[in-house]
JSON list of C-alpha atoms in Angstrom, two decimals:
[
{"chain": "A", "resi": 397, "resn": "UNK", "atom": "CA", "xyz": [0.00, 0.00, 0.00]},
{"chain": "A", "resi": 398, "resn": "UNK", "atom": "CA", "xyz": [1.36, 3.42, -1.04]},
{"chain": "A", "resi": 399, "resn": "UNK", "atom": "CA", "xyz": [1.74, 6.06, 1.60]},
{"chain": "A", "resi": 400, "resn": "UNK", "atom": "CA", "xyz": [0.89, 9.73, 1.17]},
{"chain": "A", "resi": 401, "resn": "UNK", "atom": "CA", "xyz": [-1.21, 11.39, -1.44]},
{"chain": "A", "resi": 402, "resn": "UNK", "atom": "CA", "xyz": [-1.70, 10.26, -4.99]},
{"chain": "A", "resi": 403, "resn": "UNK", "atom": "CA", "xyz": [0.89, 11.51, -7.49]},
{"chain": "A", "resi": 404, "resn": "UNK", "atom": "CA", "xyz": [-0.35, 14.28, -9.80]},
{"chain": "A", "resi": 405, "resn": "UNK", "atom": "CA", "xyz": [-0.37, 13.49, -13.50]},
{"chain": "A", "resi": 406, "resn": "UNK", "atom": "CA", "xyz": [1.75, 15.49, -15.93]},
{"chain": "A", "resi": 407, "resn": "UNK", "atom": "CA", "xyz": [5.21, 15.93, -17.39]},
{"chain": "A", "resi": 408, "resn": "UNK", "atom": "CA", "xyz": [8.09, 15.94, -14.92]},
{"chain": "A", "resi": 409, "resn": "UNK", "atom": "CA", "xyz": [11.65, 17.20, -14.73]},
{"chain": "A", "resi": 410, "resn": "UNK", "atom": "CA", "xyz": [14.44, 14.65, -14.19]},
{"chain": "A", "resi": 411, "resn": "UNK", "atom": "CA", "xyz": [14.30, 15.58, -10.50]},
{"chain": "A", "resi": 412, "resn": "UNK", "atom": "CA", "xyz": [10.67, 14.44, -10.36]},
{"chain": "A", "resi": 413, "resn": "UNK", "atom": "CA", "xyz": [9.21, 17.96, -10.00]},
{"chain": "A", "resi": 414, "resn": "UNK", "atom": "CA", "xyz": [6.15, 18.77, -12.14]},
{"chain": "A", "resi": 415, "resn": "UNK", "atom": "CA", "xyz": [6.80, 20.88, -15.23]},
{"chain": "A", "resi": 416, "resn": "UNK", "atom": "CA", "xyz": [4.81, 24.12, -14.86]},
{"chain": "A", "resi": 417, "resn": "UNK", "atom": "CA", "xyz": [3.15, 25.50, -18.01]},
{"chain": "A", "resi": 418, "resn": "UNK", "atom": "CA", "xyz": [4.68, 28.67, -19.42]},
{"chain": "A", "resi": 419, "resn": "UNK", "atom": "CA", "xyz": [2.84, 31.89, -18.72]},
{"chain": "A", "resi": 420, "resn": "UNK", "atom": "CA", "xyz": [2.20, 32.56, -22.42]},
{"chain": "A", "resi": 421, "resn": "UNK", "atom": "CA", "xyz": [0.48, 29.20, -22.82]},
{"chain": "A", "resi": 422, "resn": "UNK", "atom": "CA", "xyz": [-1.79, 29.71, -19.84]},
{"chain": "A", "resi": 423, "resn": "UNK", "atom": "CA", "xyz": [-2.83, 33.19, -20.98]},
{"chain": "A", "resi": 424, "resn": "UNK", "atom": "CA", "xyz": [-3.52, 31.86, -24.47]},
{"chain": "A", "resi": 425, "resn": "UNK", "atom": "CA", "xyz": [-5.59, 29.02, -23.00]},
{"chain": "A", "resi": 426, "resn": "UNK", "atom": "CA", "xyz": [-7.53, 31.43, -20.80]},
{"chain": "A", "resi": 427, "resn": "UNK", "atom": "CA", "xyz": [-8.28, 33.75, -23.74]},
{"chain": "A", "resi": 428, "resn": "UNK", "atom": "CA", "xyz": [-9.43, 30.83, -25.88]},
{"chain": "A", "resi": 429, "resn": "UNK", "atom": "CA", "xyz": [-11.77, 29.72, -23.08]},
{"chain": "A", "resi": 430, "resn": "UNK", "atom": "CA", "xyz": [-13.18, 33.24, -22.77]},
{"chain": "A", "resi": 431, "resn": "UNK", "atom": "CA", "xyz": [-13.67, 33.55, -26.52]},
{"chain": "A", "resi": 432, "resn": "UNK", "atom": "CA", "xyz": [-15.39, 30.17, -26.73]},
{"chain": "A", "resi": 433, "resn": "UNK", "atom": "CA", "xyz": [-17.71, 31.13, -23.87]},
{"chain": "A", "resi": 434, "resn": "UNK", "atom": "CA", "xyz": [-18.59, 34.44, -25.54]},
{"chain": "A", "resi": 435, "resn": "UNK", "atom": "CA", "xyz": [-19.32, 32.64, -28.80]},
{"chain": "A", "resi": 436, "resn": "UNK", "atom": "CA", "xyz": [-21.64, 30.20, -27.05]},
{"chain": "A", "resi": 437, "resn": "UNK", "atom": "CA", "xyz": [-23.32, 32.67, -24.75]},
{"chain": "A", "resi": 438, "resn": "UNK", "atom": "CA", "xyz": [-23.81, 35.63, -27.10]},
{"chain": "A", "resi": 439, "resn": "UNK", "atom": "CA", "xyz": [-24.02, 33.75, -30.41]},
{"chain": "A", "resi": 440, "resn": "UNK", "atom": "CA", "xyz": [-21.22, 35.69, -32.10]},
{"chain": "A", "resi": 441, "resn": "UNK", "atom": "CA", "xyz": [-18.44, 34.68, -34.47]},
{"chain": "A", "resi": 442, "resn": "UNK", "atom": "CA", "xyz": [-14.88, 34.08, -33.32]},
{"chain": "A", "resi": 443, "resn": "UNK", "atom": "CA", "xyz": [-13.81, 37.48, -34.64]},
{"chain": "A", "resi": 444, "resn": "UNK", "atom": "CA", "xyz": [-16.72, 39.25, -32.94]},
{"chain": "A", "resi": 445, "resn": "UNK", "atom": "CA", "xyz": [-15.97, 37.46, -29.65]},
{"chain": "A", "resi": 446, "resn": "UNK", "atom": "CA", "xyz": [-12.69, 39.39, -29.45]},
{"chain": "A", "resi": 447, "resn": "UNK", "atom": "CA", "xyz": [-14.60, 42.68, -29.14]},
{"chain": "A", "resi": 448, "resn": "UNK", "atom": "CA", "xyz": [-13.95, 43.96, -25.62]},
{"chain": "A", "resi": 449, "resn": "UNK", "atom": "CA", "xyz": [-17.40, 45.56, -25.43]},
{"chain": "A", "resi": 450, "resn": "UNK", "atom": "CA", "xyz": [-18.92, 42.11, -24.84]},
{"chain": "A", "resi": 451, "resn": "UNK", "atom": "CA", "xyz": [-17.33, 42.14, -21.38]},
{"chain": "A", "resi": 452, "resn": "UNK", "atom": "CA", "xyz": [-19.85, 44.57, -19.85]},
{"chain": "A", "resi": 453, "resn": "UNK", "atom": "CA", "xyz": [-23.61, 45.06, -20.03]},
{"chain": "A", "resi": 454, "resn": "UNK", "atom": "CA", "xyz": [-23.12, 48.62, -21.34]},
{"chain": "A", "resi": 455, "resn": "UNK", "atom": "CA", "xyz": [-20.73, 47.35, -24.00]},
{"chain": "A", "resi": 456, "resn": "UNK", "atom": "CA", "xyz": [-23.14, 44.63, -25.11]},
{"chain": "A", "resi": 457, "resn": "UNK", "atom": "CA", "xyz": [-25.82, 47.27, -25.72]},
{"chain": "A", "resi": 458, "resn": "UNK", "atom": "CA", "xyz": [-23.35, 49.23, -27.84]},
{"chain": "A", "resi": 459, "resn": "UNK", "atom": "CA", "xyz": [-22.31, 46.05, -29.64]},
{"chain": "A", "resi": 460, "resn": "UNK", "atom": "CA", "xyz": [-25.87, 45.24, -30.75]},
{"chain": "A", "resi": 461, "resn": "UNK", "atom": "CA", "xyz": [-26.57, 48.89, -31.62]},
{"chain": "A", "resi": 462, "resn": "UNK", "atom": "CA", "xyz": [-29.11, 49.60, -28.87]},
{"chain": "A", "resi": 463, "resn": "UNK", "atom": "CA", "xyz": [-27.08, 52.68, -27.84]},
{"chain": "A", "resi": 464, "resn": "UNK", "atom": "CA", "xyz": [-24.84, 54.96, -29.86]},
{"chain": "A", "resi": 465, "resn": "UNK", "atom": "CA", "xyz": [-21.08, 55.25, -29.60]},
{"chain": "A", "resi": 466, "resn": "UNK", "atom": "CA", "xyz": [-21.37, 58.63, -27.87]},
{"chain": "A", "resi": 467, "resn": "UNK", "atom": "CA", "xyz": [-23.79, 57.13, -25.32]},
{"chain": "A", "resi": 468, "resn": "UNK", "atom": "CA", "xyz": [-21.36, 54.25, -24.77]},
{"chain": "A", "resi": 469, "resn": "UNK", "atom": "CA", "xyz": [-18.47, 56.69, -24.21]},
{"chain": "A", "resi": 470, "resn": "UNK", "atom": "CA", "xyz": [-20.59, 58.74, -21.79]},
{"chain": "A", "resi": 471, "resn": "UNK", "atom": "CA", "xyz": [-21.49, 55.60, -19.85]},
{"chain": "A", "resi": 472, "resn": "UNK", "atom": "CA", "xyz": [-17.83, 54.60, -19.63]},
{"chain": "A", "resi": 473, "resn": "UNK", "atom": "CA", "xyz": [-16.87, 58.05, -18.32]},
{"chain": "A", "resi": 474, "resn": "UNK", "atom": "CA", "xyz": [-19.72, 57.96, -15.81]},
{"chain": "A", "resi": 475, "resn": "UNK", "atom": "CA", "xyz": [-18.50, 54.58, -14.55]},
{"chain": "A", "resi": 476, "resn": "UNK", "atom": "CA", "xyz": [-14.96, 55.91, -14.14]},
{"chain": "A", "resi": 477, "resn": "UNK", "atom": "CA", "xyz": [-16.23, 59.02, -12.35]},
{"chain": "A", "resi": 478, "resn": "UNK", "atom": "CA", "xyz": [-18.31, 57.03, -9.89]},
{"chain": "A", "resi": 479, "resn": "UNK", "atom": "CA", "xyz": [-15.52, 54.49, -9.27]},
{"chain": "A", "resi": 480, "resn": "UNK", "atom": "CA", "xyz": [-13.04, 57.31, -8.54]},
{"chain": "A", "resi": 481, "resn": "UNK", "atom": "CA", "xyz": [-15.58, 58.95, -6.24]},
{"chain": "A", "resi": 482, "resn": "UNK", "atom": "CA", "xyz": [-16.13, 55.73, -4.29]},
{"chain": "A", "resi": 483, "resn": "UNK", "atom": "CA", "xyz": [-12.37, 55.21, -3.96]},
{"chain": "A", "resi": 484, "resn": "UNK", "atom": "CA", "xyz": [-11.60, 58.75, -2.82]},
{"chain": "A", "resi": 485, "resn": "UNK", "atom": "CA", "xyz": [-14.48, 58.93, -0.36]},
{"chain": "A", "resi": 486, "resn": "UNK", "atom": "CA", "xyz": [-13.49, 55.57, 1.10]},
{"chain": "A", "resi": 487, "resn": "UNK", "atom": "CA", "xyz": [-16.49, 53.52, 0.00]},
{"chain": "A", "resi": 488, "resn": "UNK", "atom": "CA", "xyz": [-15.94, 49.96, -1.23]},
{"chain": "A", "resi": 489, "resn": "UNK", "atom": "CA", "xyz": [-16.16, 49.20, -4.93]},
{"chain": "A", "resi": 490, "resn": "UNK", "atom": "CA", "xyz": [-19.71, 48.81, -6.18]},
{"chain": "A", "resi": 491, "resn": "UNK", "atom": "CA", "xyz": [-18.89, 45.47, -7.77]},
{"chain": "A", "resi": 492, "resn": "UNK", "atom": "CA", "xyz": [-15.46, 43.97, -7.05]},
{"chain": "A", "resi": 493, "resn": "UNK", "atom": "CA", "xyz": [-14.20, 41.98, -10.02]},
{"chain": "A", "resi": 494, "resn": "UNK", "atom": "CA", "xyz": [-12.15, 39.53, -7.99]},
{"chain": "A", "resi": 495, "resn": "UNK", "atom": "CA", "xyz": [-11.80, 37.86, -4.62]},
{"chain": "A", "resi": 496, "resn": "UNK", "atom": "CA", "xyz": [-8.75, 40.03, -3.98]},
{"chain": "A", "resi": 497, "resn": "UNK", "atom": "CA", "xyz": [-10.85, 43.16, -4.60]},
{"chain": "A", "resi": 498, "resn": "UNK", "atom": "CA", "xyz": [-13.46, 41.85, -2.18]},
{"chain": "A", "resi": 499, "resn": "UNK", "atom": "CA", "xyz": [-10.85, 41.15, 0.50]},
{"chain": "A", "resi": 500, "resn": "UNK", "atom": "CA", "xyz": [-9.34, 44.61, 0.10]},
{"chain": "A", "resi": 501, "resn": "UNK", "atom": "CA", "xyz": [-12.82, 46.19, 0.34]},
{"chain": "A", "resi": 502, "resn": "UNK", "atom": "CA", "xyz": [-13.55, 44.37, 3.55]},
{"chain": "A", "resi": 503, "resn": "UNK", "atom": "CA", "xyz": [-10.21, 45.47, 5.06]},
{"chain": "A", "resi": 504, "resn": "UNK", "atom": "CA", "xyz": [-8.90, 41.92, 5.38]},
{"chain": "A", "resi": 505, "resn": "UNK", "atom": "CA", "xyz": [-5.67, 42.82, 3.61]},
{"chain": "A", "resi": 506, "resn": "UNK", "atom": "CA", "xyz": [-4.27, 45.42, 1.28]},
{"chain": "A", "resi": 507, "resn": "UNK", "atom": "CA", "xyz": [-2.98, 48.36, 3.25]},
{"chain": "A", "resi": 508, "resn": "UNK", "atom": "CA", "xyz": [-4.64, 51.15, 5.08]},
{"chain": "A", "resi": 509, "resn": "UNK", "atom": "CA", "xyz": [-6.46, 54.23, 3.98]},
{"chain": "A", "resi": 510, "resn": "UNK", "atom": "CA", "xyz": [-4.69, 56.08, 1.18]},
{"chain": "A", "resi": 511, "resn": "UNK", "atom": "CA", "xyz": [-4.09, 59.75, 1.81]},
{"chain": "A", "resi": 512, "resn": "UNK", "atom": "CA", "xyz": [-5.50, 61.90, -1.01]},
{"chain": "A", "resi": 513, "resn": "UNK", "atom": "CA", "xyz": [-4.85, 65.51, -1.84]},
{"chain": "A", "resi": 514, "resn": "UNK", "atom": "CA", "xyz": [-7.77, 67.66, -0.61]},
{"chain": "A", "resi": 515, "resn": "UNK", "atom": "CA", "xyz": [-7.96, 69.44, -3.98]},
{"chain": "A", "resi": 516, "resn": "UNK", "atom": "CA", "xyz": [-8.25, 66.07, -5.75]},
{"chain": "A", "resi": 517, "resn": "UNK", "atom": "CA", "xyz": [-11.00, 64.96, -3.38]},
{"chain": "A", "resi": 518, "resn": "UNK", "atom": "CA", "xyz": [-12.91, 68.20, -3.95]},
{"chain": "A", "resi": 519, "resn": "UNK", "atom": "CA", "xyz": [-12.56, 67.97, -7.75]},
{"chain": "A", "resi": 520, "resn": "UNK", "atom": "CA", "xyz": [-13.73, 64.34, -7.84]},
{"chain": "A", "resi": 521, "resn": "UNK", "atom": "CA", "xyz": [-16.68, 65.08, -5.54]},
{"chain": "A", "resi": 522, "resn": "UNK", "atom": "CA", "xyz": [-17.73, 67.93, -7.81]},
{"chain": "A", "resi": 523, "resn": "UNK", "atom": "CA", "xyz": [-17.49, 65.68, -10.90]},
{"chain": "A", "resi": 524, "resn": "UNK", "atom": "CA", "xyz": [-19.64, 63.01, -9.24]},
{"chain": "A", "resi": 525, "resn": "UNK", "atom": "CA", "xyz": [-22.14, 65.61, -8.00]},
{"chain": "A", "resi": 526, "resn": "UNK", "atom": "CA", "xyz": [-22.42, 67.12, -11.49]},
{"chain": "A", "resi": 527, "resn": "UNK", "atom": "CA", "xyz": [-23.07, 63.69, -13.04]},
{"chain": "A", "resi": 528, "resn": "UNK", "atom": "CA", "xyz": [-25.67, 62.88, -10.38]},
{"chain": "A", "resi": 529, "resn": "UNK", "atom": "CA", "xyz": [-27.35, 66.26, -10.90]},
{"chain": "A", "resi": 530, "resn": "UNK", "atom": "CA", "xyz": [-27.51, 65.78, -14.66]},
{"chain": "A", "resi": 531, "resn": "UNK", "atom": "CA", "xyz": [-29.17, 62.39, -14.22]},
{"chain": "A", "resi": 532, "resn": "UNK", "atom": "CA", "xyz": [-31.61, 63.86, -11.68]},
{"chain": "A", "resi": 533, "resn": "UNK", "atom": "CA", "xyz": [-32.54, 66.52, -14.23]},
{"chain": "A", "resi": 534, "resn": "UNK", "atom": "CA", "xyz": [-33.09, 63.76, -16.80]},
{"chain": "A", "resi": 535, "resn": "UNK", "atom": "CA", "xyz": [-35.44, 62.06, -14.31]},
{"chain": "A", "resi": 536, "resn": "UNK", "atom": "CA", "xyz": [-37.58, 65.20, -14.25]},
{"chain": "A", "resi": 537, "resn": "UNK", "atom": "CA", "xyz": [-38.21, 64.89, -18.00]},
{"chain": "A", "resi": 538, "resn": "UNK", "atom": "CA", "xyz": [-40.10, 61.63, -17.49]},
{"chain": "A", "resi": 539, "resn": "UNK", "atom": "CA", "xyz": [-43.90, 61.48, -17.56]},
{"chain": "A", "resi": 540, "resn": "UNK", "atom": "CA", "xyz": [-45.68, 60.75, -14.29]},
{"chain": "A", "resi": 541, "resn": "UNK", "atom": "CA", "xyz": [-46.16, 57.07, -13.51]},
{"chain": "A", "resi": 542, "resn": "UNK", "atom": "CA", "xyz": [-42.98, 55.83, -15.20]},
{"chain": "A", "resi": 543, "resn": "UNK", "atom": "CA", "xyz": [-41.35, 53.17, -13.08]},
{"chain": "A", "resi": 544, "resn": "UNK", "atom": "CA", "xyz": [-37.63, 53.55, -13.61]},
{"chain": "A", "resi": 545, "resn": "UNK", "atom": "CA", "xyz": [-35.90, 56.79, -14.48]},
{"chain": "A", "resi": 546, "resn": "UNK", "atom": "CA", "xyz": [-32.67, 57.47, -16.34]},
{"chain": "A", "resi": 547, "resn": "UNK", "atom": "CA", "xyz": [-30.65, 57.83, -13.13]},
{"chain": "A", "resi": 548, "resn": "UNK", "atom": "CA", "xyz": [-31.61, 54.36, -11.90]},
{"chain": "A", "resi": 549, "resn": "UNK", "atom": "CA", "xyz": [-31.20, 52.76, -15.32]},
{"chain": "A", "resi": 550, "resn": "UNK", "atom": "CA", "xyz": [-27.79, 54.31, -16.03]},
{"chain": "A", "resi": 551, "resn": "UNK", "atom": "CA", "xyz": [-26.45, 53.63, -12.55]},
{"chain": "A", "resi": 552, "resn": "UNK", "atom": "CA", "xyz": [-27.58, 49.98, -12.46]},
{"chain": "A", "resi": 553, "resn": "UNK", "atom": "CA", "xyz": [-26.27, 49.31, -15.97]},
{"chain": "A", "resi": 554, "resn": "UNK", "atom": "CA", "xyz": [-22.91, 51.05, -15.60]},
{"chain": "A", "resi": 555, "resn": "UNK", "atom": "CA", "xyz": [-22.03, 50.63, -11.92]},
{"chain": "A", "resi": 556, "resn": "UNK", "atom": "CA", "xyz": [-23.65, 47.28, -11.16]},
{"chain": "A", "resi": 557, "resn": "UNK", "atom": "CA", "xyz": [-23.40, 45.71, -14.64]},
{"chain": "A", "resi": 558, "resn": "UNK", "atom": "CA", "xyz": [-27.08, 44.71, -14.68]},
{"chain": "A", "resi": 559, "resn": "UNK", "atom": "CA", "xyz": [-27.85, 42.92, -17.95]},
{"chain": "A", "resi": 560, "resn": "UNK", "atom": "CA", "xyz": [-30.20, 45.01, -20.09]},
{"chain": "A", "resi": 561, "resn": "UNK", "atom": "CA", "xyz": [-30.92, 42.41, -22.77]},
{"chain": "A", "resi": 562, "resn": "UNK", "atom": "CA", "xyz": [-34.53, 41.99, -21.64]},
{"chain": "A", "resi": 563, "resn": "UNK", "atom": "CA", "xyz": [-35.29, 45.62, -20.80]},
{"chain": "A", "resi": 564, "resn": "UNK", "atom": "CA", "xyz": [-38.38, 47.11, -22.40]},
{"chain": "A", "resi": 565, "resn": "UNK", "atom": "CA", "xyz": [-38.24, 49.63, -25.23]},
{"chain": "A", "resi": 566, "resn": "UNK", "atom": "CA", "xyz": [-39.31, 52.35, -22.78]},
{"chain": "A", "resi": 567, "resn": "UNK", "atom": "CA", "xyz": [-36.44, 51.51, -20.41]},
{"chain": "A", "resi": 568, "resn": "UNK", "atom": "CA", "xyz": [-33.96, 51.63, -23.31]},
{"chain": "A", "resi": 569, "resn": "UNK", "atom": "CA", "xyz": [-35.41, 54.98, -24.40]},
{"chain": "A", "resi": 570, "resn": "UNK", "atom": "CA", "xyz": [-34.94, 56.48, -20.93]},
{"chain": "A", "resi": 571, "resn": "UNK", "atom": "CA", "xyz": [-31.50, 54.89, -20.62]},
{"chain": "A", "resi": 572, "resn": "UNK", "atom": "CA", "xyz": [-30.55, 56.63, -23.87]},
{"chain": "A", "resi": 573, "resn": "UNK", "atom": "CA", "xyz": [-31.97, 59.89, -22.54]},
{"chain": "A", "resi": 574, "resn": "UNK", "atom": "CA", "xyz": [-29.79, 59.65, -19.42]},
{"chain": "A", "resi": 575, "resn": "UNK", "atom": "CA", "xyz": [-26.70, 58.71, -21.43]},
{"chain": "A", "resi": 576, "resn": "UNK", "atom": "CA", "xyz": [-27.30, 61.64, -23.81]},
{"chain": "A", "resi": 577, "resn": "UNK", "atom": "CA", "xyz": [-27.48, 64.00, -20.83]},
{"chain": "A", "resi": 578, "resn": "UNK", "atom": "CA", "xyz": [-24.17, 62.60, -19.57]},
{"chain": "A", "resi": 579, "resn": "UNK", "atom": "CA", "xyz": [-22.64, 62.98, -23.03]},
{"chain": "A", "resi": 580, "resn": "UNK", "atom": "CA", "xyz": [-23.53, 66.68, -22.96]},
{"chain": "A", "resi": 581, "resn": "UNK", "atom": "CA", "xyz": [-21.97, 66.99, -19.50]},
{"chain": "A", "resi": 582, "resn": "UNK", "atom": "CA", "xyz": [-18.76, 65.28, -20.65]},
{"chain": "A", "resi": 583, "resn": "UNK", "atom": "CA", "xyz": [-18.80, 67.30, -23.91]},
{"chain": "A", "resi": 584, "resn": "UNK", "atom": "CA", "xyz": [-18.99, 64.24, -26.12]},
{"chain": "A", "resi": 585, "resn": "UNK", "atom": "CA", "xyz": [-20.31, 64.99, -29.58]},
{"chain": "A", "resi": 586, "resn": "UNK", "atom": "CA", "xyz": [-23.67, 63.28, -29.93]},
{"chain": "A", "resi": 587, "resn": "UNK", "atom": "CA", "xyz": [-23.96, 60.96, -32.92]},
{"chain": "A", "resi": 588, "resn": "UNK", "atom": "CA", "xyz": [-27.24, 59.81, -34.36]},
{"chain": "A", "resi": 589, "resn": "UNK", "atom": "CA", "xyz": [-26.21, 56.27, -35.28]}
]
């Protein structure tokens, strides 16, 4: 009877140590897995699966043409603004992308509070307040009785990556209205396509 744990399968060095795969091979394998999953899940070709917009809910709307390129750019800038605001104010990330991000948010590891320049904090707070105000103004344009306004739709799509594939035409219309308002704030030229 053999003692200890079962020997792992794989190529070995003459010393008996397992041969570790090269970093390039593992990255290539990971990318091929991601591309295959995107092809299966979104029903796109191999070339289309390489489009980085498929990685976010906002990007997928831009990919299928539900929002314009200027609206997509405005949504990206809004996401960056809100992420910077959360970081500077000391709030955890809205949606950590990894376990490490989650552990850092919860204070389990990853250093203490960063010290920010007061002018930087003030500038970022003003940017976030301006974006929030613009979306609040867009909410006021809605008719009475509408369930979800542009501020809620934009924030949930951009900051929380809520999938909008099954949103109604009215929700997409108000999402576009909010993104257009942000595009004006960020001085992005509005395109009609």
